[in-house]
Amino acid sequence: MAGSDDFPLSSSTGGFEGARELLAHEVVVIGGGLAGLRAALAAANAGAEVAVFTKVHPIRSHSVAAQGGINAALREDDSVESHAFDTVKGSDYLADQDAVMLLASEAPDRVREMEHWGTVFSRAEDGRIAQRPFGGAGYPRTAYAQDRTGHNLLHTLFETALGQGIRVYEEYFITRIVVSGDRCLGVVALNIREGQLHSIQARSVVIATGGYGRIFDRSTNAVINTGDGASLAYRAGAPIEDMEFVQFHPTTLYGTNILMSEGIRGEGGLLWNGEGERFMERYAPKAMELAPRDIVARSIQTEIDEGRGIDGKPFVHLDITHLGAEHVKERLPGIREICINFAGIDPIEKPIPIQPGQHYSMGGLACDSDGATEVTGLLTAGEAACVSVHGANRLGGNSLLETLVFGRRAGVAAASQAPTAPEPDEALMDVALREEVARMNGILMRPVEERHADLKERLQKVMFEHFGVFRNGPVMKEGLEMVQKIKAALEITGIDYHGSVFNQALVGYLEMESMVELAEVIAMGAIAREESRGSHSRIDFPDRDDERWLKHTFAYVGEDGPIIEYREVTLGHFEVKERVY
Ligand SMILES: Cc1cc2nc3c(=O)[nH]c(=O)nc-3n(C[C@H](O)[C@H](O)[C@H](O)COP(=O)(O)OP(=O)(O)OC[C@H]3O[C@@H](n4cnc5c(N)ncnc54)[C@H](O)[C@@H]3O)c2cc1C
C-alpha cells in the first residue's frame, strides 16, 4: 500500500490503528434507516454491488420510532395534485414544486410496494389499507400500521435487503468523506467494535444518515441523530441547505419529550388549556387540532407563555378520553404504553400533558431529485438530505414517504453512475486513512479541558432557548456567540477514555463535532433570514416576506466559518399565496 511514514498507521503510544486491508465497493450507502436501505435495494436491483455502513444496527435507526404513518393518494377520491398542493402550502411555499410533484406521484407505488414486500398496514372496513387524517392535509391520506408504522416498514426493508444479499457493516462510524477535486473517492470509517480505522473506496457514496435533532434540547429524536453525514459532506465541500428550518412538534410528553404522534389528533384527540378552553379555535378555527405542526406548536407555546398552561405549568392537555378504550387499544397501543410507562398516566382515563419539542430537520445536504450533491459521486437521501420537499415546514407522514421515494431514486442514480466513475485512487485513500489515524490519536492525546458531554448539554440548551419555537434577532445573536465559544472549547479538549475498542467517548466527541458545526450554520441562517416562514418564526419580523426571502439558504464551508448564499425556489405548479387554515 502506498503512503508516507509522516502519517503512521498506528501511534507509538497506543490508540487507534489503520487497517491494512483497503475495503472497496461499487456503491457505498451510509445509513441503515429507511432511506439507506431503500437506496441500497434500488442500487442492487439496478445491478450494482452495494454495501451499507451504519453506526448502529439498522433496526436501531431512528426510522424504527416513526409512529403515525405515511402519506399517499391511494383512493379514487384523493389525488396526486391534492397531495402535492397540501405539501407545498404546508411548506409555506418554500418547497421545490417539481420535487414535490415527484414525491406525491411516486407515493402510491412506494407504499404498495412495501405492502407487497411484507409490511402489514392497518385495514379499513373494506379491507383496503386504512388511512387517517393528518395535520395540514385536505384528505385523510396517511396510511399506518397502528402507531408503529416506522417499525413495520424498517423491519420489512431490512429483511428484504438481507434477502438480496446486501452486505451490512454494523457499528462502523464514518469519520470522513474523501474528496479529491470535486469527486468523492470513498470514506474513512471507524470500526467501533475493533477500534480500527478503514478506508473504503467507492464509485458512488450515498449519505442517508438521518436528521440533526439532537442539536436541540427537548428532542423527540434518538440520541444518534447528530447530523454526522450532512456535516461531514459539508466539511468535504458540499453545500447544506435551509438549515434554519427546524420542526418543533406540538405534542411531546411533558418531562421526557417522547413523541405523542400526530396520529392521536388524527384519531380525534383534542387540545385543552388550563382554563378549560379548546384554544385552537383562536389560531386555526377551521382546521383546529389538525392545522400543520408549526401553527399548532406556536399556539401551544403561546398558551403556555401567557400563563394558560395546566395549573400554570409549561404544558397543556392532549385528550383522547372520549374515544373509548377499544378505539385507543386498537389504534394507539404504543402511545398508551408510553404514557403508562413514562408518565404513569393511562390516556384512556386521563388527558396527556404535552409541550412542543424539537422533532425534524427540514434542512440538510443540498441535492437534486436524484440525490446528486455538488460533489460528483456523492449522493444523499432521507432526512439527511434537502431535496427540498418540505420547505419551511414538513407535513406529518411526508418524511417516511420521502425516505422511500428519494431513497430509491438516489440508489438508482448511484448504480447508474458507478460504471463511468474513474479508476479508484488507492494512494489518495491511503493518505486520507493515515490523516484520520493521526487525527483520532491527536484527540486521544489532548488533555481533557472540558468534558464533551457537558459541552453537548450546553449546546442543546443554547439551541432550544435561542433558536426555538419563537426567535428574536438579539437573542439569536447572543446564542450564536455561545455556539462559537462551545465550538472553540471542543476543538482544544480531549477525551477521558483512551482504549480503542468500543470507545464511545470518541464516538460522542466526533458526533459533537458534527453537531456544533451544523449548529453554527442553523444560527447564521436564522439570524440572516429576516422574516417568519413555516417553522422559522421571528418576533422581530412576524410576516412572511416573499419579495426578499422566497429563496433557499445554501451554506458552504469557509476558512472563517460558513459562507451563506441564496438560490431560487422552483415554482410553477401552484401559485404562492397567503397560508390560512
Ligand atoms: C419519534 C419519531 C416519530 C416519527 N414519526 C413519523 C411518522 O409517523 N411519519 C413520518 O413520515 N415521519 C415520521 N418521523 C420522521 C421519520 O421517521 C424520519 O425522518 C425518517 O425515518 C428518517 O429516515 P432516514 O433513513 O433518513 O434516517 P434514520 O432512520 O435516522 O437512519 C440514519 C442512519 O444513519 C446511520 N448513521 C448516522 N451517522 C452515521 C455515521 N457517522 N456513520 C455511520 N452511520 C451513520 C445510523 O446508524 C442510521 O442507520 C418520525 C420521527 C421521530 C423522531
XYZ file of C-alpha atoms and ligand atoms in Angstrom:
634
model
C 0.000 0.000 0.000
C 1.241 3.490 -0.816
C 1.540 6.323 1.700
C 4.134 8.094 3.763
C 5.686 7.479 7.144
C 4.766 11.040 8.145
C 1.377 9.558 8.928
C 1.944 6.149 10.516
C -0.877 3.594 10.567
C -0.646 3.442 14.348
C 0.708 5.695 17.057
C 3.714 4.725 19.165
C 1.694 5.459 22.334
C -1.117 3.013 21.544
C -4.508 4.397 20.434
C -6.018 3.831 17.029
C -4.660 1.910 14.103
C -5.382 1.979 10.426
C -6.427 -1.343 8.912
C -4.030 -2.541 6.196
C -6.839 -4.026 4.142
C -8.446 -1.476 1.817
C -12.184 -2.109 1.532
C -13.774 -1.383 -1.832
C -17.391 -1.457 -3.007
C -19.093 -0.157 -6.090
C -21.830 1.691 -4.183
C -21.394 2.560 -0.505
C -24.503 3.628 1.404
C -24.000 5.338 4.758
C -27.034 4.696 6.969
C -29.209 1.677 7.672
C -32.502 3.548 8.178
C -35.333 3.588 5.657
C -33.594 5.911 3.185
C -30.313 3.985 3.268
C -31.879 0.543 2.931
C -34.227 1.695 0.163
C -31.282 3.224 -1.719
C -29.223 0.056 -1.244
C -32.045 -2.129 -2.585
C -32.547 0.105 -5.604
C -28.827 0.133 -6.401
C -28.600 -3.647 -6.027
C -31.656 -4.167 -8.230
C -30.020 -1.934 -10.830
C -27.089 -4.340 -10.907
C -24.560 -2.612 -8.633
C -22.506 -4.263 -5.900
C -23.596 -2.494 -2.705
C -22.560 -2.243 0.944
C -24.311 -0.421 3.789
C -22.317 1.119 6.654
C -24.123 2.115 9.831
C -23.058 3.274 13.272
C -25.770 1.164 14.957
C -27.619 -1.998 13.974
C -30.004 -0.953 11.144
C -33.082 -1.739 13.210
C -31.959 0.805 15.816
C -32.036 3.630 13.256
C -34.482 6.378 14.172
C -36.847 5.281 11.379
C -37.944 2.491 13.712
C -39.538 5.056 16.044
C -41.900 6.560 13.458
C -45.410 6.256 14.741
C -48.230 7.955 12.868
C -47.947 6.925 9.226
C -47.012 7.572 5.625
C -48.841 9.687 3.051
C -50.041 8.546 -0.362
C -53.074 9.309 -2.524
C -54.345 5.704 -2.611
C -58.089 6.261 -3.071
C -60.134 7.288 -6.119
C -61.476 10.443 -4.463
C -57.987 11.637 -3.484
C -55.366 12.836 -5.984
C -51.638 13.359 -6.511
C -52.408 17.026 -7.249
C -54.142 17.479 -3.923
C -51.312 15.727 -2.004
C -48.778 17.965 -3.758
C -50.798 21.102 -3.074
C -51.123 20.327 0.656
C -47.358 19.712 0.813
C -46.472 22.984 -0.930
C -48.909 25.005 1.183
C -47.643 23.240 4.321
C -44.061 24.179 3.352
C -45.069 27.867 3.384
C -44.251 27.806 -0.338
C -40.525 27.187 0.156
C -40.573 23.594 -1.190
C -39.355 22.998 -4.742
C -42.557 22.197 -6.590
C -41.054 19.830 -9.182
C -39.656 17.649 -6.371
C -42.997 17.741 -4.546
C -44.789 16.528 -7.685
C -42.395 13.557 -7.801
C -42.948 12.848 -4.104
C -46.733 12.773 -4.477
C -46.859 10.950 -7.814
C -44.495 8.123 -6.792
C -46.120 7.736 -3.348
C -48.806 5.126 -4.182
C -46.267 2.799 -5.858
C -43.802 3.059 -2.970
C -46.460 2.312 -0.323
C -47.991 -0.617 -2.240
C -44.514 -1.998 -2.918
C -43.828 -2.022 0.837
C -47.074 -3.908 1.350
C -46.062 -6.471 -1.266
C -42.693 -6.896 0.427
C -44.463 -7.666 3.690
C -45.430 -4.555 5.674
C -48.693 -5.229 7.489
C -50.690 -1.985 7.328
C -53.819 -1.410 9.418
C -57.007 -2.119 7.435
C -60.176 -0.154 6.666
C -63.637 -1.780 6.833
C -63.490 -2.518 3.096
C -60.218 -4.430 3.524
C -58.048 -1.788 1.864
C -55.100 -0.027 3.553
C -56.517 2.213 6.312
C -55.717 5.949 6.183
C -56.141 8.568 8.903
C -56.387 12.382 8.816
C -53.128 14.265 9.495
C -52.274 17.929 10.021
C -52.462 20.243 7.025
C -53.912 17.561 4.739
C -57.142 18.137 2.830
C -57.847 14.386 2.748
C -57.267 11.526 5.220
C -54.288 10.091 3.299
C -51.914 8.857 5.998
C -51.552 5.065 5.757
C -50.486 3.451 9.021
C -49.652 0.289 10.899
C -51.336 1.056 14.248
C -48.928 3.586 15.793
C -45.802 1.636 14.851
C -45.530 2.440 11.166
C -41.770 3.036 11.074
C -41.104 -0.177 12.978
C -43.074 -2.235 10.469
C -41.569 -0.529 7.420
C -37.977 -0.794 8.660
C -38.231 -4.495 9.526
C -39.648 -5.179 6.077
C -36.861 -3.305 4.288
C -34.110 -4.821 6.427
C -35.363 -8.360 5.760
C -35.671 -7.586 2.048
C -32.121 -6.172 1.939
C -30.728 -9.241 3.721
C -32.668 -11.465 1.317
C -30.916 -9.720 -1.585
C -27.523 -10.431 -0.039
C -26.639 -6.777 0.583
C -23.572 -6.551 2.825
C -24.193 -4.583 6.028
C -21.264 -3.303 8.115
C -22.714 -2.640 11.567
C -21.100 -0.328 14.105
C -18.890 1.357 11.545
C -18.788 5.090 12.165
C -17.931 7.253 9.150
C -15.382 9.866 10.194
C -14.593 11.444 6.834
C -15.802 11.682 3.257
C -12.802 11.588 0.977
C -12.959 14.070 -1.888
C -10.337 14.911 -4.481
C -11.060 17.922 -6.687
C -14.841 17.773 -6.953
C -15.058 13.973 -6.920
C -15.871 11.674 -3.995
C -13.467 8.712 -3.775
C -14.912 6.958 -0.727
C -14.974 7.295 3.038
C -12.937 6.571 6.142
C -14.762 4.641 8.867
C -14.042 3.674 12.452
C -14.881 0.065 13.237
C -16.248 0.810 16.719
C -16.102 -2.817 17.857
C -12.482 -3.403 16.903
C -11.116 0.102 17.226
C -9.601 0.182 13.762
C -9.930 2.770 11.036
C -10.651 1.611 7.478
C -10.503 3.378 4.179
C -13.394 2.352 1.960
C -13.205 3.044 -1.725
C -16.416 3.586 -3.701
C -17.597 4.570 -7.173
C -20.640 6.267 -5.600
C -21.415 7.132 -1.970
C -24.982 7.736 -0.719
C -25.356 9.706 2.524
C -28.506 8.559 4.359
C -27.507 9.405 7.912
C -30.778 10.965 9.107
C -31.508 14.220 10.926
C -29.750 16.520 13.378
C -32.472 16.789 16.030
C -30.198 16.149 18.990
C -28.527 19.525 18.494
C -31.553 20.739 20.450
C -32.731 20.115 23.980
C -36.255 18.614 24.298
C -35.987 16.475 21.183
C -38.116 13.510 20.173
C -35.137 12.130 18.246
C -32.930 9.150 19.045
C -29.612 10.101 20.668
C -27.820 9.017 17.472
C -29.479 11.779 15.395
C -26.485 14.085 15.365
C -26.305 15.087 11.696
C -22.948 13.379 11.018
C -23.427 12.751 7.296
C -24.588 16.245 6.375
C -21.810 17.759 8.468
C -19.066 15.535 7.001
C -20.256 16.261 3.462
C -20.354 19.995 4.263
C -16.787 19.819 5.558
C -15.857 17.972 2.345
C -17.189 20.870 0.234
C -20.880 20.102 -0.480
C -23.384 22.829 0.458
C -26.109 22.340 3.078
C -29.499 23.930 2.512
C -32.216 25.640 4.588
C -30.705 24.570 7.893
C -32.570 27.260 9.874
C -35.847 25.404 9.330
C -36.177 23.092 12.328
C -39.513 21.490 13.106
C -40.929 21.670 16.613
C -43.606 19.033 17.104
C -46.575 20.386 19.037
C -47.174 17.314 21.185
C -44.289 15.726 23.088
C -44.764 14.135 26.500
C -44.059 16.613 29.298
C -40.951 15.529 31.219
C -39.290 13.234 28.679
C -40.349 14.794 25.345
C -41.147 11.401 23.837
C -43.256 11.955 20.746
C -47.050 11.856 21.089
C -47.878 11.159 17.452
C -49.958 13.449 15.271
C -51.968 10.254 14.761
C -53.501 10.984 18.188
C -55.088 14.153 16.841
C -55.816 12.291 13.597
C -57.882 9.839 15.622
C -59.788 12.740 17.234
C -57.537 13.954 20.085
C -58.402 17.415 21.470
C -56.183 20.145 22.958
C -57.237 21.946 26.176
C -55.533 24.730 28.124
C -55.565 25.372 31.895
C -58.754 27.413 31.591
C -60.678 24.554 30.021
C -60.646 26.146 26.548
C -60.203 24.294 23.241
C -57.777 27.051 22.377
C -57.081 26.079 18.735
C -60.325 27.978 17.963
C -58.302 31.168 18.351
C -55.480 30.166 15.997
C -56.902 27.898 13.269
C -60.704 27.990 13.521
C -61.276 25.663 10.557
C -58.514 23.061 10.877
C -58.400 23.246 14.728
C -56.128 20.498 16.145
C -55.313 19.351 12.617
C -53.609 22.550 11.494
C -49.978 21.990 10.405
C -47.328 21.420 13.054
C -45.686 24.855 13.026
C -49.037 26.539 13.712
C -50.142 24.126 16.460
C -46.698 24.282 18.143
C -46.795 28.091 18.214
C -50.371 28.066 19.530
C -49.466 25.740 22.415
C -46.303 27.710 23.224
C -48.316 30.959 23.259
C -50.850 29.451 25.692
C -48.002 28.318 27.958
C -46.088 31.630 27.698
C -49.227 33.624 28.511
C -49.868 31.594 31.664
C -52.680 29.363 30.393
C -50.818 26.059 30.803
C -52.377 23.433 33.094
C -52.114 24.810 36.668
C -49.760 27.472 35.253
C -47.196 24.783 34.345
C -45.376 24.553 30.965
C -47.771 22.053 29.372
C -51.335 21.730 28.033
C -53.554 18.645 27.738
C -53.982 16.315 24.768
C -57.207 14.449 25.432
C -58.426 11.133 23.986
C -60.573 10.015 26.923
C -63.716 10.454 24.753
C -62.510 7.948 22.112
C -63.218 4.881 24.248
C -60.929 2.103 25.466
C -61.431 -0.175 22.447
C -60.520 2.503 19.911
C -57.373 3.531 21.835
C -56.217 -0.073 22.262
C -56.761 -0.822 18.586
C -55.319 2.342 17.003
C -52.863 3.784 19.549
C -51.472 0.908 21.627
C -47.856 2.138 21.541
C -48.845 5.629 22.697
C -50.838 4.168 25.571
C -47.873 2.055 26.622
C -45.504 5.061 26.543
C -47.917 7.170 28.634
C -48.308 4.430 31.246
C -44.569 3.642 31.442
C -43.129 7.152 31.237
C -45.821 9.381 32.785
C -47.868 6.981 34.910
C -50.997 8.027 33.008
C -53.456 5.782 31.170
C -54.738 8.032 28.345
C -57.986 6.050 28.244
C -58.785 7.642 31.603
C -56.786 10.859 31.831
C -55.544 13.561 29.425
C -51.851 13.572 28.394
C -49.614 16.503 29.486
C -47.757 17.762 26.389
C -45.488 20.592 25.253
C -43.693 21.371 21.950
C -40.294 19.735 21.328
C -37.740 19.560 18.535
C -38.737 16.877 16.048
C -37.456 17.115 12.480
C -34.702 18.626 10.343
C -36.132 20.236 7.212
C -32.664 21.357 6.142
C -29.886 19.053 5.002
C -27.408 18.233 2.310
C -28.479 20.079 -0.860
C -29.336 17.704 -3.707
C -31.417 17.317 -6.845
C -34.322 14.902 -7.170
C -31.941 12.021 -7.972
C -29.919 12.689 -4.848
C -26.923 14.309 -6.595
C -24.987 16.805 -4.465
C -22.468 19.322 -5.820
C -19.685 16.753 -5.290
C -19.544 14.210 -8.131
C -20.197 10.668 -6.944
C -21.677 11.863 -3.623
C -25.436 11.405 -3.326
C -27.916 11.732 -0.488
C -31.474 10.836 0.577
C -33.837 10.880 3.557
C -33.742 13.262 6.495
C -30.028 13.974 5.904
C -30.920 15.485 2.526
C -32.727 18.644 1.437
C -34.405 17.976 -1.935
C -36.426 20.203 -0.936
C -39.928 18.765 -0.494
C -40.669 20.127 3.000
C -39.548 23.738 2.547
C -40.100 25.689 5.752
C -42.416 23.145 7.406
C -42.909 19.411 6.846
C -46.342 17.805 6.916
C -46.668 14.696 9.080
C -46.459 11.471 7.062
C -44.320 13.009 4.293
C -40.961 12.093 5.779
C -41.346 8.313 5.759
C -42.554 8.805 2.207
C -39.514 10.920 1.304
C -37.146 8.171 2.503
C -38.729 5.642 0.136
C -39.279 7.856 -2.918
C -35.930 9.643 -2.871
C -34.010 6.728 -1.341
C -34.999 4.645 -4.360
C -34.141 7.417 -6.806
C -30.712 8.018 -5.227
C -29.958 4.283 -5.294
C -30.805 4.016 -8.990
C -28.666 7.077 -9.776
C -25.738 5.791 -7.684
C -25.774 2.493 -9.570
C -26.035 4.132 -12.973
C -23.064 6.470 -12.306
C -20.785 3.771 -10.916
C -19.606 2.196 -14.202
C -18.403 5.542 -15.619
C -16.563 6.635 -12.448
C -12.777 6.946 -12.865
C -10.422 4.183 -11.676
C -10.050 4.170 -7.867
C -7.106 6.122 -6.455
C -5.661 3.902 -3.743
C -2.814 6.280 -2.879
C -5.189 9.135 -2.036
C -7.386 6.814 0.053
C -4.290 5.721 1.946
C -3.273 9.310 2.692
C -6.798 10.019 3.956
C -6.653 6.961 6.222
C -3.305 7.986 7.698
C -4.575 11.530 8.291
C -7.610 10.169 10.113
C -5.467 7.869 12.275
C -3.342 10.887 13.223
C -6.459 12.977 13.903
C -8.064 10.349 16.183
C -4.838 9.840 18.107
C -4.496 13.618 18.394
C -7.904 13.777 20.100
C -6.823 10.952 22.418
C -3.582 12.666 23.396
C -5.040 16.088 24.208
C -5.741 16.845 27.879
C -9.404 16.972 28.911
C -10.158 20.673 29.330
C -13.912 20.234 29.452
C -15.982 17.049 29.041
C -17.555 16.958 25.604
C -20.754 15.566 27.152
C -21.036 18.786 29.202
C -20.395 20.871 26.093
C -23.151 18.920 24.322
C -25.650 19.659 27.076
C -24.760 23.341 26.907
C -25.159 23.365 23.126
C -28.592 21.711 23.316
C -29.842 24.254 25.866
C -28.469 27.223 23.894
C -30.105 25.972 20.699
C -33.510 25.347 22.290
C -33.529 28.614 24.212
C -32.115 30.872 21.478
C -33.388 29.187 18.284
C -36.610 27.562 19.497
C -40.313 27.856 18.608
C -40.115 31.669 18.659
C -36.983 33.526 17.608
C -35.726 37.076 18.034
C -32.693 38.838 16.491
C -30.780 39.937 19.641
C -31.455 36.626 21.440
C -30.209 34.660 18.417
C -27.052 36.771 18.115
C -26.255 36.044 21.745
C -26.915 32.344 21.003
C -24.521 32.323 18.043
C -21.700 33.703 20.199
C -22.317 30.935 22.723
C -22.264 28.290 19.977
C -18.947 29.622 18.694
C -17.460 29.501 22.200
C -18.599 25.883 22.563
C -17.054 25.081 19.173
C -13.726 26.603 20.216
C -13.800 24.722 23.548
C -14.448 21.421 21.768
C -11.511 21.932 19.418
C -8.988 22.022 22.260
C -10.342 19.373 24.602
C -9.519 15.664 24.598
C -11.464 12.670 25.904
C -11.035 10.741 29.125
C -11.158 7.167 27.770
C -8.177 6.052 25.705
C -8.923 2.456 24.755
C -9.535 1.743 21.094
C -12.222 -0.957 21.427
C -15.792 0.395 21.831
C -14.510 3.876 22.552
C -17.916 5.532 22.875
C -16.229 8.656 24.251
C -14.526 9.139 20.887
C -17.772 8.450 19.028
C -19.502 11.029 21.237
C -16.742 13.538 20.546
C -16.997 13.034 16.771
C -20.786 13.391 16.919
C -20.389 16.604 18.887
C -18.054 17.944 16.178
C -20.867 17.447 13.674
C -23.494 18.959 15.928
C -21.625 22.159 16.678
C -20.653 22.601 13.014
C -24.305 22.392 11.962
C -25.491 24.498 14.919
C -23.386 27.401 13.682
C -24.986 27.180 10.231
C -28.511 26.939 11.711
C -27.784 30.014 13.827
C -26.327 32.090 10.997
C -29.106 31.153 8.577
C -31.768 32.013 11.167
C -30.217 35.390 12.030
C -29.873 36.319 8.356
C -33.458 35.393 7.405
C -35.400 38.491 8.402
C -38.939 37.139 8.024
C -41.259 34.495 9.511
C -41.942 31.461 7.329
C -43.107 27.995 8.407
C -41.132 26.819 11.412
C -38.904 29.918 11.414
C -40.973 32.358 13.457
C -39.411 35.707 14.396
C -40.937 38.071 16.915
C -38.992 40.952 15.321
C -40.056 40.039 11.760
C -43.525 38.473 12.188
C -44.545 38.448 8.499
C -43.557 36.322 5.546
C -41.625 38.411 3.019
C -41.764 36.791 -0.423
C -40.153 39.783 -2.060
C -36.856 39.316 -0.185
C -36.998 35.802 1.216
C -38.761 33.389 -1.113
C -35.411 31.649 -1.548
C -33.309 28.788 -0.243
C -30.333 29.304 2.068
C -27.151 27.500 0.949
C -24.133 27.248 3.259
C -20.599 26.354 2.153
C -17.709 25.779 4.490
C -15.310 28.743 4.506
C -11.971 29.379 6.184
C -13.517 31.655 8.821
C -16.863 29.886 9.167
C -19.892 29.321 6.940
C -20.396 31.225 3.680
C -24.093 31.855 3.077
C -25.649 32.148 -0.395
C -29.206 32.112 -1.689
C -30.915 30.180 -4.519
C -34.255 30.460 -6.265
C -37.184 28.252 -5.239
C -38.613 26.108 -8.065
C -42.235 27.206 -8.513
C -44.586 26.561 -11.430
C -47.374 24.233 -10.302
C -49.078 26.199 -7.529
C -49.440 29.934 -7.074
C -47.739 31.415 -3.992
C -50.499 32.532 -1.618
C -51.147 33.525 1.964
C -51.379 30.445 4.181
C -54.704 30.213 6.032
C -56.149 27.159 7.846
C -40.319 9.719 17.190
C -40.458 9.987 15.724
C -41.624 9.640 15.052
C -41.754 9.894 13.692
N -42.940 9.567 13.072
C -43.057 9.789 11.746
C -44.249 9.410 11.058
O -45.170 8.846 11.624
N -44.333 9.680 9.734
C -43.321 10.292 9.039
O -43.460 10.500 7.838
N -42.181 10.629 9.659
C -42.021 10.385 10.988
N -40.852 10.741 11.608
C -39.713 11.168 10.798
C -39.083 9.959 10.095
O -39.188 8.835 10.910
C -37.609 10.193 9.763
O -37.446 11.417 9.097
C -37.067 9.095 8.856
O -37.384 7.822 9.354
C -35.565 9.252 8.684
O -35.065 8.147 7.985
P -33.578 8.123 7.440
O -33.388 6.817 6.796
O -33.317 9.354 6.672
O -32.662 8.232 8.764
P -32.582 7.317 10.080
O -33.670 6.349 10.189
O -32.396 8.282 11.195
O -31.244 6.497 9.861
C -29.963 7.085 9.895
C -28.915 6.011 9.735
O -27.643 6.627 9.554
C -26.664 5.942 10.325
N -25.596 6.905 10.654
C -25.702 8.167 11.134
N -24.477 8.706 11.309
C -23.577 7.783 10.916
C -22.151 7.735 10.868
N -21.379 8.755 11.268
N -21.571 6.606 10.400
C -22.314 5.523 10.027
N -23.669 5.525 10.059
C -24.282 6.633 10.497
C -27.423 5.446 11.547
O -26.775 4.346 12.120
C -28.778 5.061 10.915
O -28.723 3.747 10.439
C -40.701 10.496 12.976
C -39.526 10.828 13.630
C -39.422 10.614 15.001
C -38.151 11.054 15.682
